[in-house]
Amino acid sequence: MLNVGRLSEGVVLDHIKAGKSMTIYHDLKLDKLDCCVAIIKNAKSDKMGRKDIIKVECPIDTLNLDILGFIDHNITVNIIKDGEIVEKKELSLPKEIRNVIRCKNPRCITSIEQELDHVFILADPEKEVYRCKYCEEKYRGNRNK
């Protein structure tokens, strides 16, 4: 039995689709933070069969929840204080995402202006469709599948 210690203060990302924890680790730039991070891959789950869990010993405002909502808005975000869950945050699809995905349109201004942010706007929440702010190119590919 694997035993990962309790957090006294931090965030637990639960119900991550099995195998997605490293993508989240990199997209949230957890490697750049000076804090303790524990990644549990392929944990048994009654609800999901298998799941990943990430425990981060840092304040919640350190993490970009919009990126997390884009990756998979079904992830559970538990806020821990004094070793107890004090809040569960609901994720939703962000209205706008910045510098998470890149526009694939070779004629888009972001292909020419390298320092320009890659901004995508949520065009269709039901189908989870994002479009480039500059050229309206549709984002193809679902990150959470």
CSV table of N, CA and C in Angstrom, one decimal, residues 52-113:
chain,number,residue,atom,x,y,z
A,52,ASP,N,-5.9,9.5,-11.7
A,52,ASP,CA,-4.7,10.1,-11.2
A,52,ASP,C,-5.1,11.1,-10.1
A,53,ILE,N,-4.1,11.4,-9.2
A,53,ILE,CA,-4.3,12.4,-8.2
A,53,ILE,C,-3.0,13.2,-8.1
A,54,ILE,N,-3.2,14.5,-7.9
A,54,ILE,CA,-2.0,15.4,-7.7
A,54,ILE,C,-2.2,16.2,-6.4
A,55,LYS,N,-1.2,16.1,-5.5
A,55,LYS,CA,-1.3,16.9,-4.3
A,55,LYS,C,-0.2,17.9,-4.4
A,56,VAL,N,-0.6,19.2,-4.1
A,56,VAL,CA,0.3,20.3,-4.2
A,56,VAL,C,0.3,21.1,-2.9
A,57,GLU,N,1.5,21.3,-2.3
A,57,GLU,CA,1.5,22.0,-1.1
A,57,GLU,C,1.8,23.5,-1.4
A,58,CYS,N,0.8,24.2,-1.8
A,58,CYS,CA,0.9,25.6,-2.2
A,58,CYS,C,-0.5,26.3,-2.1
A,59,PRO,N,-0.6,27.6,-1.9
A,59,PRO,CA,-1.9,28.3,-1.9
A,59,PRO,C,-2.6,28.1,-3.3
A,60,ILE,N,-3.9,28.0,-3.2
A,60,ILE,CA,-4.8,27.8,-4.4
A,60,ILE,C,-4.5,28.9,-5.5
A,61,ASP,N,-4.3,30.1,-5.1
A,61,ASP,CA,-4.1,31.2,-6.1
A,61,ASP,C,-2.8,31.1,-6.9
A,62,THR,N,-2.0,30.1,-6.5
A,62,THR,CA,-0.8,29.9,-7.3
A,62,THR,C,-1.1,29.1,-8.5
A,63,LEU,N,-2.2,28.4,-8.5
A,63,LEU,CA,-2.6,27.5,-9.7
A,63,LEU,C,-3.6,28.2,-10.6
A,64,ASN,N,-3.4,28.0,-11.9
A,64,ASN,CA,-4.3,28.6,-12.9
A,64,ASN,C,-5.5,27.6,-13.1
A,65,LEU,N,-6.6,27.9,-12.5
A,65,LEU,CA,-7.7,26.9,-12.6
A,65,LEU,C,-8.4,27.0,-14.0
A,66,ASP,N,-8.2,28.1,-14.7
A,66,ASP,CA,-8.7,28.1,-16.1
A,66,ASP,C,-8.1,27.0,-17.0
A,67,ILE,N,-6.8,26.8,-16.8
A,67,ILE,CA,-6.1,25.8,-17.6
A,67,ILE,C,-6.7,24.4,-17.2
A,68,LEU,N,-6.9,24.3,-15.9
A,68,LEU,CA,-7.4,23.0,-15.4
A,68,LEU,C,-8.8,22.8,-15.9
A,69,GLY,N,-9.6,23.8,-15.9
A,69,GLY,CA,-11.0,23.7,-16.5
A,69,GLY,C,-11.0,23.3,-17.9
A,70,PHE,N,-10.0,23.8,-18.7
A,70,PHE,CA,-9.9,23.5,-20.1
A,70,PHE,C,-9.5,22.1,-20.3
A,71,ILE,N,-8.5,21.6,-19.5
A,71,ILE,CA,-8.0,20.3,-19.7
A,71,ILE,C,-9.1,19.3,-19.4
A,72,ASP,N,-9.8,19.4,-18.2
A,72,ASP,CA,-10.9,18.5,-17.9
A,72,ASP,C,-11.7,19.2,-16.7
A,73,HIS,N,-12.8,19.7,-17.1
A,73,HIS,CA,-13.6,20.4,-16.0
A,73,HIS,C,-14.3,19.5,-15.1
A,74,ASN,N,-14.1,18.2,-15.2
A,74,ASN,CA,-14.7,17.2,-14.2
A,74,ASN,C,-13.7,16.9,-13.1
A,75,ILE,N,-12.5,17.5,-13.1
A,75,ILE,CA,-11.6,17.3,-12.0
A,75,ILE,C,-12.1,17.9,-10.7
A,76,THR,N,-11.9,17.3,-9.6
A,76,THR,CA,-12.3,17.8,-8.3
A,76,THR,C,-11.1,18.5,-7.7
A,77,VAL,N,-11.3,19.8,-7.3
A,77,VAL,CA,-10.2,20.6,-6.7
A,77,VAL,C,-10.6,20.8,-5.2
A,78,ASN,N,-9.8,20.1,-4.3
A,78,ASN,CA,-10.0,20.2,-2.9
A,78,ASN,C,-9.0,21.1,-2.3
A,79,ILE,N,-9.5,22.1,-1.5
A,79,ILE,CA,-8.6,23.1,-0.9
A,79,ILE,C,-8.4,22.6,0.6
A,80,ILE,N,-7.1,22.4,1.0
A,80,ILE,CA,-6.8,21.9,2.3
A,80,ILE,C,-6.2,23.0,3.1
A,81,LYS,N,-6.7,23.1,4.4
A,81,LYS,CA,-6.1,23.9,5.4
A,81,LYS,C,-6.1,23.2,6.7
A,82,ASP,N,-5.0,23.2,7.4
A,82,ASP,CA,-4.8,22.5,8.7
A,82,ASP,C,-5.2,21.0,8.5
A,83,GLY,N,-4.8,20.4,7.4
A,83,GLY,CA,-5.0,19.0,7.2
A,83,GLY,C,-6.4,18.6,6.8
A,84,GLU,N,-7.3,19.5,6.7
A,84,GLU,CA,-8.7,19.2,6.4
A,84,GLU,C,-9.2,19.9,5.1
A,85,ILE,N,-10.1,19.2,4.4
A,85,ILE,CA,-10.7,19.8,3.2
A,85,ILE,C,-11.7,20.9,3.7
A,86,VAL,N,-11.4,22.2,3.3
A,86,VAL,CA,-12.2,23.3,3.7
A,86,VAL,C,-13.1,23.8,2.6
A,87,GLU,N,-12.8,23.4,1.3
A,87,GLU,CA,-13.6,23.8,0.2
A,87,GLU,C,-13.3,22.9,-1.0
A,88,LYS,N,-14.4,22.7,-1.8
A,88,LYS,CA,-14.3,21.9,-3.0
A,88,LYS,C,-14.7,22.9,-4.1
A,89,LYS,N,-13.8,23.1,-5.1
A,89,LYS,CA,-14.0,24.1,-6.1
A,89,LYS,C,-14.6,23.3,-7.4
A,90,GLU,N,-15.6,23.9,-7.9
A,90,GLU,CA,-16.1,23.4,-9.2
A,90,GLU,C,-15.4,24.0,-10.4
A,91,LEU,N,-15.0,23.2,-11.3
A,91,LEU,CA,-14.3,23.8,-12.5
A,91,LEU,C,-15.4,23.9,-13.6
A,92,SER,N,-15.1,24.9,-14.5
A,92,SER,CA,-16.0,25.0,-15.6
A,92,SER,C,-15.1,25.3,-16.8
A,93,LEU,N,-15.6,25.2,-18.0
A,93,LEU,CA,-14.8,25.6,-19.2
A,93,LEU,C,-14.6,27.1,-19.1
A,94,PRO,N,-13.3,27.5,-19.2
A,94,PRO,CA,-13.1,29.0,-19.2
A,94,PRO,C,-13.5,29.6,-20.5
A,95,LYS,N,-14.0,30.9,-20.3
A,95,LYS,CA,-14.5,31.7,-21.5
A,95,LYS,C,-13.3,32.0,-22.4
A,96,GLU,N,-12.1,32.1,-21.9
A,96,GLU,CA,-10.9,32.4,-22.6
A,96,GLU,C,-9.7,31.7,-22.1
A,97,ILE,N,-8.9,31.2,-23.0
A,97,ILE,CA,-7.6,30.6,-22.6
A,97,ILE,C,-6.5,31.2,-23.3
A,98,ARG,N,-5.4,31.4,-22.6
A,98,ARG,CA,-4.3,32.2,-23.1
A,98,ARG,C,-3.0,31.4,-23.0
A,99,ASN,N,-2.4,31.1,-24.2
A,99,ASN,CA,-1.1,30.5,-24.2
A,99,ASN,C,-1.1,29.0,-23.7
A,100,VAL,N,-2.2,28.3,-23.9
A,100,VAL,CA,-2.3,26.9,-23.5
A,100,VAL,C,-2.2,26.1,-24.8
A,101,ILE,N,-3.0,26.5,-25.8
A,101,ILE,CA,-2.9,25.8,-27.1
A,101,ILE,C,-2.5,26.9,-28.1
A,102,ARG,N,-2.0,26.4,-29.2
A,102,ARG,CA,-1.5,27.3,-30.3
A,102,ARG,C,-2.4,27.2,-31.5
A,103,CYS,N,-2.5,28.3,-32.2
A,103,CYS,CA,-3.3,28.4,-33.4
A,103,CYS,C,-2.5,27.7,-34.5
A,104,LYS,N,-3.2,26.8,-35.2
A,104,LYS,CA,-2.6,26.0,-36.3
A,104,LYS,C,-2.7,26.6,-37.7
A,105,ASN,N,-3.4,27.7,-37.7
A,105,ASN,CA,-3.6,28.4,-39.0
A,105,ASN,C,-2.3,29.1,-39.4
A,106,PRO,N,-1.7,28.7,-40.5
A,106,PRO,CA,-0.4,29.4,-40.9
A,106,PRO,C,-0.6,30.8,-41.3
A,107,ARG,N,-1.8,31.2,-41.6
A,107,ARG,CA,-2.0,32.6,-42.0
A,107,ARG,C,-2.4,33.5,-40.8
A,108,CYS,N,-2.5,32.9,-39.6
A,108,CYS,CA,-2.9,33.7,-38.4
A,108,CYS,C,-1.8,34.6,-38.0
A,109,ILE,N,-2.2,35.7,-37.5
A,109,ILE,CA,-1.2,36.8,-37.0
A,109,ILE,C,-0.2,36.2,-36.0
A,110,THR,N,-0.7,35.2,-35.2
A,110,THR,CA,0.2,34.6,-34.2
A,110,THR,C,1.3,33.8,-34.8
A,111,SER,N,1.2,33.4,-36.1
A,111,SER,CA,2.3,32.7,-36.8
A,111,SER,C,3.4,33.7,-37.2
A,112,ILE,N,3.0,34.9,-37.4
A,112,ILE,CA,4.0,36.0,-37.8
A,112,ILE,C,4.5,36.7,-36.6
A,113,GLU,N,3.7,37.2,-35.8
A,113,GLU,CA,4.0,37.9,-34.6
A,113,GLU,C,4.3,37.0,-33.4
